[in-house]
Coordinates of C-alpha atoms in Angstrom, one line a residue:
Chain A
M1 CA 7.0 -33.7 25.2
T2 CA 5.0 -32.7 22.1
K3 CA 2.7 -30.6 24.3
V4 CA 5.6 -28.7 25.7
R5 CA 7.0 -28.2 22.2
F6 CA 3.6 -27.0 20.9
W7 CA 3.4 -24.6 23.9
I8 CA 6.8 -23.1 23.0
A9 CA 5.9 -23.0 19.3
D10 CA 2.6 -21.3 20.0
H11 CA 4.1 -18.6 22.2
F12 CA 7.1 -18.2 20.0
V13 CA 4.8 -17.0 17.2
M14 CA 3.0 -14.6 19.5
I15 CA 6.3 -13.3 20.9
A16 CA 7.6 -12.8 17.4
A17 CA 4.4 -11.0 16.4
I18 CA 4.7 -8.6 19.3
L19 CA 8.3 -7.9 18.4
V20 CA 7.3 -7.1 14.9
L21 CA 4.6 -4.8 16.1
L22 CA 7.2 -3.0 18.3
Y23 CA 9.4 -2.7 15.2
L24 CA 6.5 -1.1 13.4
F25 CA 6.0 1.3 16.2
L26 CA 9.7 2.1 16.8
P27 CA 9.9 5.1 14.4
V28 CA 6.5 6.3 15.7
A29 CA 8.1 6.4 19.2
Y30 CA 11.0 8.3 17.8
T31 CA 8.7 10.8 16.2
F32 CA 7.0 11.2 19.6
V33 CA 10.2 11.6 21.6
F34 CA 11.6 14.2 19.2
S35 CA 8.4 16.3 19.5
F36 CA 9.8 17.3 22.9
N37 CA 13.3 18.2 21.5
N38 CA 14.6 21.7 22.2
Y39 CA 16.6 21.9 18.9
K40 CA 18.5 24.8 17.5
K41 CA 18.6 24.3 13.7
S42 CA 17.3 20.9 12.7
N43 CA 15.4 18.4 14.7
I44 CA 17.7 15.5 13.9
S45 CA 19.7 15.0 17.0
W46 CA 18.7 15.4 20.6
N47 CA 19.7 18.6 22.4
P48 CA 20.0 17.9 26.2
E49 CA 19.8 21.6 27.0
G50 CA 16.3 22.6 27.7
S51 CA 14.8 19.3 26.6
P52 CA 12.2 17.9 27.0
T53 CA 10.1 20.9 26.2
L54 CA 6.4 21.3 25.7
A55 CA 6.8 24.3 23.5
H56 CA 6.0 22.5 20.2
W57 CA 2.9 20.9 21.8
Q58 CA 1.6 24.3 22.9
N59 CA 1.4 25.8 19.4
P60 CA 1.4 22.9 16.8
C61 CA 0.0 25.3 14.1
G62 CA 3.0 27.7 14.5
P63 CA 5.0 26.8 11.4
P64 CA 3.4 28.4 8.4
G65 CA 1.6 26.0 6.2
L66 CA 1.6 23.0 8.5
C67 CA -2.0 23.0 9.6
D68 CA -3.2 24.1 6.2
S69 CA -1.5 21.0 4.8
L70 CA -3.1 18.8 7.5
V71 CA -6.6 20.2 6.7
M72 CA -6.0 19.5 3.0
S73 CA -4.9 16.0 3.7
L74 CA -8.0 15.4 5.8
Q75 CA -10.3 16.9 3.1
V76 CA -8.6 14.9 0.3
G77 CA -8.7 11.8 2.4
A78 CA -12.4 12.1 3.2
L79 CA -13.5 13.0 -0.4
S80 CA -11.5 10.3 -2.1
T81 CA -12.4 7.7 0.5
I82 CA -16.2 8.3 0.0
I83 CA -16.1 8.3 -3.8
A84 CA -13.6 5.3 -4.0
T85 CA -15.6 3.3 -1.5
V86 CA -18.9 3.8 -3.4
F87 CA -17.4 3.1 -6.8
G88 CA -15.3 0.2 -5.6
S89 CA -18.1 -1.5 -3.7
M90 CA -20.4 -1.2 -6.8
I91 CA -17.7 -2.9 -8.9
A92 CA -17.2 -5.6 -6.3
F93 CA -20.9 -6.4 -6.2
A94 CA -21.0 -6.6 -10.0
L95 CA -17.9 -8.9 -10.2
V96 CA -19.1 -11.3 -7.5
R97 CA -22.8 -11.4 -7.9
H98 CA -23.3 -11.1 -11.6
K99 CA -22.4 -12.9 -14.8
F100 CA -21.8 -10.6 -17.7
R101 CA -19.7 -10.2 -20.8
G102 CA -16.4 -8.5 -20.3
R103 CA -15.9 -9.7 -16.8
A104 CA -12.3 -10.6 -17.4
G105 CA -11.7 -7.1 -18.8
A106 CA -13.2 -5.4 -15.8
N107 CA -11.1 -7.6 -13.5
L108 CA -8.0 -6.6 -15.4
L109 CA -8.9 -2.9 -15.3
V110 CA -9.2 -3.1 -11.5
F111 CA -6.1 -5.1 -11.1
L112 CA -3.7 -3.0 -13.3
P113 CA -3.6 0.2 -11.1
M114 CA -2.6 -2.0 -8.2
S115 CA 0.3 -3.4 -10.2
T116 CA 1.5 0.0 -11.4
P117 CA 4.3 1.5 -9.3
E118 CA 3.2 4.8 -7.8
I119 CA 5.8 6.7 -9.6
V120 CA 4.5 5.5 -13.0
M121 CA 1.0 6.4 -12.1
G122 CA 2.1 9.8 -10.8
A123 CA 4.1 10.5 -13.9
S124 CA 1.3 9.5 -16.3
L125 CA -1.3 11.6 -14.4
L126 CA 1.1 14.6 -14.4
T127 CA 1.6 14.2 -18.2
I128 CA -2.2 14.0 -18.9
F129 CA -3.0 16.9 -16.6
V130 CA -0.4 19.3 -18.1
Q131 CA -0.7 18.1 -21.7
G132 CA -4.4 17.4 -22.0
Y133 CA -6.9 17.9 -19.2
Y134 CA -5.8 21.5 -18.4
R135 CA -7.7 22.5 -21.6
V136 CA -11.0 21.8 -19.8
G137 CA -9.9 24.0 -16.9
L138 CA -8.4 21.3 -14.6
K139 CA -5.3 22.9 -12.9
L140 CA -2.9 21.0 -10.7
G141 CA -4.0 21.4 -7.1
F142 CA -6.7 20.1 -4.7
W143 CA -8.9 18.4 -7.3
T144 CA -6.1 16.7 -9.2
I145 CA -4.9 15.2 -5.9
V146 CA -8.5 13.9 -5.2
I147 CA -8.8 12.5 -8.7
A148 CA -5.5 10.6 -8.4
H149 CA -6.2 9.3 -4.9
I150 CA -9.6 7.9 -6.0
V151 CA -7.8 5.9 -8.8
F152 CA -5.5 4.0 -6.5
C153 CA -8.0 3.6 -3.7
I154 CA -10.7 2.0 -6.0
S155 CA -8.7 -1.1 -6.6
F156 CA -8.0 -1.6 -2.9
V157 CA -11.7 -1.2 -2.1
V158 CA -12.8 -3.7 -4.8
T159 CA -10.4 -6.3 -3.5
N160 CA -11.5 -6.0 0.1
V161 CA -15.2 -5.9 -0.5
K162 CA -14.9 -8.8 -3.0
A163 CA -13.2 -11.0 -0.4
R164 CA -16.0 -10.2 2.1
L165 CA -18.8 -10.9 -0.4
Q166 CA -17.2 -14.2 -1.4
S167 CA -17.0 -15.4 2.1
L168 CA -20.7 -14.7 2.8
D169 CA -22.9 -17.7 3.5
P170 CA -25.3 -17.7 0.5
R171 CA -27.9 -19.6 2.7
L172 CA -28.6 -16.4 4.6
E173 CA -29.8 -14.6 1.4
E174 CA -31.7 -17.8 0.3
A175 CA -33.5 -17.8 3.7
A176 CA -34.6 -14.2 3.2
Q177 CA -36.0 -15.0 -0.2
D178 CA -37.7 -18.1 1.2
L179 CA -39.4 -15.8 3.6
F180 CA -40.8 -13.9 0.6
A181 CA -38.4 -10.9 0.8
D182 CA -38.2 -9.2 -2.6
P183 CA -34.7 -8.8 -4.0
R184 CA -34.5 -5.1 -3.0
S185 CA -35.2 -5.8 0.7
T186 CA -33.1 -8.9 0.7
F187 CA -30.2 -6.7 -0.4
W188 CA -30.7 -3.8 2.0
R189 CA -31.8 -5.9 5.0
V190 CA -29.6 -9.0 4.7
T191 CA -26.7 -8.7 2.2
F192 CA -25.7 -5.1 2.8
P193 CA -25.5 -5.3 6.6
L194 CA -23.4 -8.5 6.3
V195 CA -21.0 -6.8 3.8
L196 CA -20.8 -3.6 5.8
P197 CA -17.8 -4.6 8.0
G198 CA -15.9 -5.3 4.8
I199 CA -16.9 -2.0 3.3
S200 CA -15.9 -0.1 6.4
A201 CA -12.6 -1.9 6.6
A202 CA -12.0 -1.0 2.9
A203 CA -12.9 2.6 3.6
L204 CA -10.5 2.7 6.6
L205 CA -7.7 1.3 4.4
A206 CA -8.5 3.8 1.6
F207 CA -8.4 6.7 4.0
S208 CA -5.0 5.6 5.4
L209 CA -3.6 5.1 1.9
S210 CA -4.8 8.5 0.8
F211 CA -3.6 10.3 4.0
D212 CA -0.1 8.8 3.8
D213 CA 0.4 9.1 0.1
F214 CA 3.4 11.1 -1.0
I215 CA 4.7 10.0 -4.4
I216 CA 1.6 10.4 -6.5
T217 CA 0.6 13.5 -4.6
N218 CA 4.0 15.1 -5.2
F219 CA 3.5 14.6 -9.0
V220 CA 0.0 16.0 -9.3
S221 CA -0.3 18.6 -6.6
G222 CA 1.3 21.7 -8.2
D223 CA 1.6 24.3 -5.5
A224 CA -0.9 22.6 -3.2
S225 CA 0.5 20.8 -0.2
T226 CA -0.7 17.8 1.8
F227 CA 0.8 16.9 5.2
P228 CA 3.3 14.3 3.8
K229 CA 4.4 16.7 1.1
F230 CA 4.8 19.5 3.7
V231 CA 7.1 17.2 5.7
Y232 CA 9.1 16.2 2.6
V233 CA 9.5 19.7 1.3
S234 CA 10.6 21.1 4.8
Y235 CA 13.1 18.2 5.1
L236 CA 16.0 20.2 3.5
R237 CA 15.7 23.2 5.8
G238 CA 14.7 21.0 8.8
I239 CA 11.4 19.6 9.7
P240 CA 9.7 21.6 12.5
A241 CA 9.0 19.5 15.7
E242 CA 5.4 20.6 15.3
A243 CA 5.1 18.2 12.4
N244 CA 6.1 15.4 14.9
V245 CA 3.3 16.6 17.2
V246 CA 0.8 16.5 14.4
G247 CA 2.0 13.1 13.0
F248 CA 2.0 11.5 16.5
S249 CA -1.4 13.0 17.3
M250 CA -3.0 11.6 14.1
F251 CA -1.6 8.2 15.0
V252 CA -3.1 8.3 18.5
I253 CA -6.5 9.6 17.1
A254 CA -6.6 6.9 14.5
V255 CA -5.8 4.1 17.0
G256 CA -8.2 5.6 19.5
L257 CA -11.1 5.9 17.1
T258 CA -10.8 2.4 15.7
V259 CA -10.3 0.8 19.2
A260 CA -13.4 2.7 20.4
G261 CA -15.3 1.5 17.4
Q262 CA -14.1 -2.1 18.1
L263 CA -15.2 -1.8 21.8
I264 CA -18.7 -0.5 20.8
S265 CA -19.2 -3.3 18.3
N266 CA -18.0 -5.9 20.8
G267 CA -20.4 -4.5 23.4
R268 CA -23.3 -4.8 20.9
K269 CA -22.4 -8.4 20.1
A270 CA -22.3 -9.2 23.8
A271 CA -25.6 -7.5 24.5
Chain B
M1 CA -2.2 -32.7 2.8
T2 CA -1.6 -30.4 -0.2
A3 CA -4.3 -32.4 -1.9
L4 CA -6.7 -31.7 0.9
A5 CA -5.8 -28.0 0.9
Q6 CA -6.4 -27.9 -2.9
A7 CA -9.7 -29.8 -2.4
Q8 CA -10.9 -27.2 0.1
I9 CA -10.0 -24.3 -2.2
A10 CA -11.7 -26.0 -5.1
N11 CA -14.7 -26.6 -3.0
T12 CA -15.1 -23.0 -1.9
T13 CA -14.7 -21.7 -5.4
A14 CA -17.4 -24.1 -6.6
V15 CA -19.9 -22.8 -4.0
E16 CA -19.1 -19.2 -4.9
G17 CA -19.5 -20.0 -8.6
D18 CA -23.0 -21.4 -8.1
H19 CA -24.3 -18.3 -6.3
R20 CA -24.1 -15.5 -8.7
V21 CA -27.5 -14.0 -8.9
K22 CA -28.7 -13.9 -12.5
G23 CA -30.4 -10.6 -12.2
R24 CA -31.4 -8.2 -14.9
R25 CA -28.8 -8.1 -17.6
I26 CA -28.2 -4.4 -17.3
T27 CA -27.6 -4.3 -13.6
P28 CA -23.9 -5.3 -13.6
Y29 CA -23.1 -2.7 -16.2
L30 CA -24.9 0.1 -14.2
L31 CA -22.8 -1.0 -11.2
L32 CA -19.6 -0.9 -13.1
I33 CA -19.9 2.2 -15.2
P34 CA -18.9 5.0 -12.7
G35 CA -15.9 3.2 -11.3
L36 CA -14.6 1.8 -14.6
L37 CA -15.2 5.1 -16.4
W38 CA -13.0 6.8 -13.7
L39 CA -10.3 4.2 -14.2
V40 CA -10.4 4.7 -18.0
M41 CA -10.2 8.5 -17.8
F42 CA -7.6 8.7 -15.1
F43 CA -5.6 5.5 -15.5
V44 CA -5.8 4.2 -19.1
V45 CA -5.8 7.5 -20.9
P46 CA -2.9 8.9 -18.8
M47 CA -0.9 5.7 -19.5
V48 CA -1.5 6.1 -23.2
Q49 CA -0.4 9.7 -23.1
L50 CA 2.8 8.7 -21.2
A51 CA 3.5 6.0 -23.8
I52 CA 3.2 8.7 -26.5
V53 CA 5.6 11.0 -24.6
S54 CA 8.1 8.2 -24.3
I55 CA 8.6 8.2 -28.1
E56 CA 8.6 12.0 -28.5
S57 CA 11.5 14.4 -29.0
K58 CA 12.0 17.8 -27.5
F59 CA 11.5 20.9 -29.7
P60 CA 14.9 22.6 -30.0
G61 CA 14.8 26.0 -28.4
Y62 CA 11.3 25.5 -26.8
P63 CA 11.8 24.0 -23.4
G64 CA 8.8 22.0 -22.2
Y65 CA 7.5 21.4 -25.8
Y66 CA 7.7 18.0 -27.5
Y67 CA 6.8 16.6 -30.9
L68 CA 5.9 13.0 -31.9
D69 CA 8.6 11.5 -34.1
W70 CA 8.4 7.8 -33.0
N71 CA 11.8 8.2 -31.4
V72 CA 12.3 4.7 -29.9
F73 CA 15.9 5.6 -29.3
N74 CA 14.7 7.3 -26.1
Y75 CA 14.5 3.8 -24.7
A76 CA 18.0 2.8 -25.8
N77 CA 19.4 6.1 -24.5
A78 CA 17.6 5.9 -21.2
L79 CA 18.6 2.3 -20.7
S80 CA 22.3 2.7 -21.6
E81 CA 22.6 5.6 -19.2
F82 CA 20.4 4.4 -16.3
W83 CA 20.6 0.6 -16.4
P84 CA 22.5 0.5 -13.0
Q85 CA 19.7 2.3 -11.2
L86 CA 17.1 0.1 -12.9
L87 CA 18.9 -3.1 -11.9
R88 CA 19.4 -1.7 -8.4
S89 CA 15.6 -1.1 -8.1
F90 CA 14.8 -4.7 -8.8
L91 CA 17.6 -6.0 -6.5
F92 CA 16.6 -3.8 -3.6
A93 CA 12.9 -4.5 -4.1
G94 CA 13.6 -8.2 -4.2
L95 CA 15.6 -8.2 -1.0
A96 CA 13.1 -6.0 0.7
T97 CA 10.3 -8.4 -0.4
I98 CA 12.1 -11.4 1.1
M99 CA 12.8 -9.6 4.3
A100 CA 9.2 -8.4 4.6
F101 CA 8.0 -12.0 4.0
L102 CA 10.2 -13.3 6.8
I103 CA 9.0 -10.6 9.2
G104 CA 5.4 -10.3 8.1
Y105 CA 4.4 -14.0 8.0
P106 CA 4.8 -14.6 11.7
L107 CA 2.8 -11.5 12.4
A108 CA 0.0 -12.5 10.0
Y109 CA 0.0 -16.1 11.4
A110 CA -0.3 -14.8 15.0
M111 CA -3.1 -12.5 14.0
A112 CA -5.1 -15.3 12.3
F113 CA -4.6 -18.1 14.8
K114 CA -3.4 -16.8 18.1
A115 CA -4.8 -13.3 18.6
G116 CA -8.4 -14.3 19.4
R117 CA -10.4 -11.2 20.1
W118 CA -7.3 -9.0 19.7
R119 CA -7.0 -9.7 16.0
N120 CA -8.8 -6.5 15.0
V121 CA -6.7 -4.5 17.4
M122 CA -3.6 -6.0 15.9
M123 CA -4.8 -5.3 12.4
I124 CA -5.3 -1.6 13.4
C125 CA -1.8 -1.6 14.8
V126 CA -0.4 -2.8 11.4
V127 CA -2.2 0.1 9.6
A128 CA -1.9 2.8 12.3
P129 CA 1.7 3.9 11.6
F130 CA 0.4 5.2 8.2
F131 CA -1.1 8.1 10.1
T132 CA 2.3 9.3 11.4
S133 CA 3.2 9.8 7.7
F134 CA 5.7 7.6 5.9
I135 CA 8.1 10.5 5.4
L136 CA 8.3 11.2 9.2
R137 CA 8.9 7.5 9.9
T138 CA 11.6 7.2 7.3
I139 CA 13.4 10.2 8.8
A140 CA 13.0 8.5 12.2
W141 CA 14.8 5.5 10.7
R142 CA 17.5 7.9 9.5
Q143 CA 18.0 8.9 13.1
I144 CA 17.8 5.3 14.4
L145 CA 20.4 4.1 11.9
A146 CA 22.6 7.2 12.0
D147 CA 26.3 6.9 13.1
E148 CA 25.5 8.2 16.6
G149 CA 22.3 6.2 16.8
P150 CA 21.9 3.1 19.0
I151 CA 22.5 0.5 16.3
A152 CA 25.5 1.9 14.4
S153 CA 27.3 3.0 17.6
T154 CA 26.9 -0.4 19.2
L155 CA 28.1 -2.2 16.1
N156 CA 31.0 0.2 15.7
A157 CA 32.0 -0.3 19.4
L158 CA 32.1 -4.0 18.7
H159 CA 34.0 -3.4 15.4
L160 CA 31.3 -5.3 13.6
L161 CA 30.4 -2.6 11.1
P162 CA 32.6 -2.6 8.0
G163 CA 32.7 0.9 6.6
G164 CA 31.4 2.4 9.9
H165 CA 28.0 3.6 8.5
I166 CA 24.6 2.2 8.0
T167 CA 22.9 5.3 6.6
E168 CA 24.1 6.3 3.1
T169 CA 24.5 2.5 2.3
W170 CA 22.3 0.0 0.5
V171 CA 21.6 -1.7 3.8
A172 CA 19.7 1.4 5.0
V173 CA 17.7 1.7 1.8
V174 CA 16.7 -2.0 1.9
A175 CA 15.8 -1.7 5.6
G176 CA 13.7 1.3 4.9
L177 CA 11.9 -0.4 2.0
T178 CA 11.3 -3.5 4.1
Y179 CA 9.8 -1.4 6.9
N180 CA 7.6 0.8 4.8
F181 CA 6.0 -1.9 2.7
L182 CA 5.6 -4.5 5.5
P183 CA 1.9 -3.9 6.0
F184 CA 1.3 -4.6 2.3
M185 CA 2.9 -8.0 2.9
T186 CA 1.2 -8.8 6.2
L187 CA -2.5 -7.9 5.4
P188 CA -2.9 -10.2 2.3
I189 CA -1.3 -13.1 4.1
Y190 CA -3.5 -12.5 7.1
S191 CA -6.7 -12.4 5.0
S192 CA -5.8 -15.7 3.3
L193 CA -4.8 -17.4 6.6
E194 CA -8.0 -16.1 8.2
R195 CA -10.0 -18.2 5.8
V196 CA -8.1 -21.4 6.7
D197 CA -10.1 -23.7 9.0
P198 CA -7.9 -24.3 12.1
K199 CA -9.3 -27.9 12.1
V200 CA -7.4 -28.6 8.9
I201 CA -4.2 -27.6 10.6
E202 CA -5.1 -29.7 13.6
A203 CA -5.7 -32.7 11.3
G204 CA -2.2 -32.1 10.0
G205 CA -0.9 -32.1 13.5
D206 CA -2.7 -35.3 14.2
L207 CA -1.2 -37.0 11.2
Y208 CA 2.3 -35.8 11.4
A209 CA 2.6 -34.7 15.1
N210 CA 5.3 -32.2 14.0
G211 CA 4.6 -28.5 14.0
L212 CA 7.2 -27.7 11.3
T213 CA 6.0 -30.4 8.8
T214 CA 2.4 -29.3 9.4
F215 CA 3.3 -25.8 8.6
R216 CA 5.3 -26.7 5.5
R217 CA 2.8 -29.1 4.1
V218 CA -0.6 -27.6 5.2
T219 CA -0.5 -24.0 6.4
L220 CA 2.0 -22.6 4.0
P221 CA 0.3 -24.0 0.8
M222 CA -3.1 -22.8 2.0
S223 CA -1.8 -19.3 2.5
M224 CA -0.1 -19.2 -0.9
P225 CA -2.7 -16.9 -2.5
G226 CA -2.0 -14.3 0.3
V227 CA 1.8 -14.8 0.0
L228 CA 1.6 -14.2 -3.8
A229 CA -0.6 -11.1 -3.4
G230 CA 1.7 -9.9 -0.5
T231 CA 4.9 -10.3 -2.5
L232 CA 3.4 -8.4 -5.4
M233 CA 2.0 -5.6 -3.1
T234 CA 5.5 -5.3 -1.6
F235 CA 7.7 -5.7 -4.6
I236 CA 5.9 -3.4 -7.0
P237 CA 5.8 -0.2 -4.8
A238 CA 9.3 -1.0 -3.5
A239 CA 10.7 -1.2 -7.1
G240 CA 9.2 2.2 -7.9
D241 CA 10.0 4.0 -4.7
Y242 CA 12.5 6.9 -4.5
V243 CA 11.8 8.3 -1.0
N244 CA 13.9 5.7 0.9
A245 CA 16.8 6.0 -1.5
D246 CA 16.6 9.7 -1.2
L247 CA 16.3 10.0 2.6
L248 CA 18.4 6.9 3.7
G249 CA 20.8 6.3 0.8
S250 CA 23.7 8.1 -0.7
D251 CA 24.0 10.3 -3.8
I252 CA 26.4 8.0 -5.5
D253 CA 25.6 4.3 -5.4
T254 CA 22.2 3.7 -4.0
K255 CA 20.0 5.7 -6.3
M256 CA 17.0 3.8 -7.8
V257 CA 15.1 4.2 -11.0
G258 CA 12.4 6.2 -9.2
N259 CA 15.0 8.8 -8.3
V260 CA 16.0 9.1 -12.0
I261 CA 12.4 9.4 -13.1
E262 CA 11.6 12.0 -10.5
S263 CA 14.6 14.1 -11.3
Q264 CA 14.1 13.8 -15.1
F265 CA 10.5 15.0 -14.6
F266 CA 11.1 17.9 -12.2
R267 CA 14.7 19.0 -12.5
V268 CA 16.1 18.1 -16.0
P269 CA 14.7 20.5 -18.7
G270 CA 13.3 18.4 -21.5
G271 CA 13.6 15.3 -19.5
F272 CA 10.0 14.1 -20.0
P273 CA 10.7 11.6 -22.8
T274 CA 13.5 9.9 -20.9
A275 CA 11.4 9.8 -17.7
A276 CA 8.5 8.4 -19.7
A277 CA 10.7 5.7 -21.3
L278 CA 12.1 4.7 -18.0
S279 CA 8.6 4.5 -16.5
F280 CA 7.5 2.2 -19.3
T281 CA 10.5 0.0 -19.0
L282 CA 9.9 -0.4 -15.3
M283 CA 6.2 -1.0 -16.0
A284 CA 7.0 -3.5 -18.8
I285 CA 9.4 -5.6 -16.6
I286 CA 6.8 -5.6 -13.8
L287 CA 4.0 -6.7 -16.1
L288 CA 6.2 -9.5 -17.6
M289 CA 6.9 -10.7 -14.0
L290 CA 3.2 -10.5 -13.2
F291 CA 2.3 -12.4 -16.4
A292 CA 4.7 -15.2 -15.4
Y293 CA 3.2 -15.1 -11.9
T294 CA -0.4 -15.3 -13.1
R295 CA 0.3 -18.0 -15.7
R296 CA 1.7 -20.0 -12.8
F297 CA -1.0 -19.3 -10.2
G298 CA -4.1 -17.7 -11.8
T299 CA -5.4 -14.2 -11.6
E300 CA -8.5 -14.9 -9.5
E301 CA -6.3 -15.9 -6.5
L302 CA -4.4 -12.6 -6.7
L303 CA -7.4 -10.4 -6.6

């Protein structure tokens, strides 16, 4: 009896999880379907006449500004991911592997940005950019977006890399030192490769957060536009279906790349 | 079993504690400087500036100019005018956090214990919708929940929907918040469940032979650090959000404090002090809640 119950309980959890994943994907599916809509004014309701159409897929860069905003999102994402991952990983190493004065303060400084609502962070950055930092030539635009994204990505990187470092088996590094590896080569040949999966997961998360950020970007971007801001701004006059094409394609590319990466690393492990 | 769980947590922290490398004294500071300097320049300094603006007054006749006169009445004025929006933010965020916990926990549990080699793929699935853009997905929810959409039309046909609408109501706003911040609930719970040794759960099963009791007395307590982190990561952004209220709610009775801050900053001339005062009130309430949380559970577990 208990076995039967456990079987049901086991599968119940998995079924529930799959339903939750479907729920997560439901709006993505809507975005996909409405990329084929032959709409007149706004792409909100389905127009049975002439739909589905491939017109929007044939020229996704048609609406002015759309592809420029996508390119800017990718550039902002890449730059802020690289800088935040380097800075954040360094902080994580210091916090986990070193004892030093001011550790509690450093922890707090990392923790606070994560516990600040985006709107407060955006408001404070806008205030300092227009009231102070413009004096050194920093105008609202690409660079202020990058600066802001690095701030909120650093904390996420630190948390992720820290967790990975804390779960490492210290005996592996001890073994390396027993074999007369100096600290430098122990770090680069043992510790770093072991932490690398944590660092790359953190980088992936940082990129997705940067790519999808709207609230902070909206505050600090001035006239510059990222992809989410483009979509939000065009909402009132109607979002072009080409934005659905781009949004859905980015989703497919992200899933495709990460699944491919997973398969490659699985293959390496098996070999 | 709780004692066992605590013993295991205590044990792992002890091992971690013993293995800090006592390297050269200067190394940790060199590692910290770039990142922390960045946070000081672009987080601490802006917050100080915002605090100053919150007690400034506008220059009569010069829109966009303010002077510091320690005008703490900004707070009183902002609160007396906008307390309903502030209260609503915490209410909506609280509801969305509870919903996200109920939906996200089974997903995190399945990823940690049932997914096997699929766990990384499932983790990607949780993050992947970010790439479609949160604005596009929220608009898709507007279409799904609209009067002519599948849910509202079915409920209306069955006469089960009082008022006849889902969009433009608080239900749609809370549903949108729940959906948008679900990954922030799921991932921390997953990462703390991932560290739980399945043998401990089996032992619980052996001793109690009841799945539910094992879950309540063993698994749930051991995943508490993740649950705490997840509730904060969901509640805080949800309390400050204005996009869901903007796209899914109505203009009258579902506006949140984020909507007020945004419009005071961008659309109300001379609104900076009010917006700053509201931002700080929001921040202060969140910090007080955080303080109570960390007093109860400890900071290290949250990070």
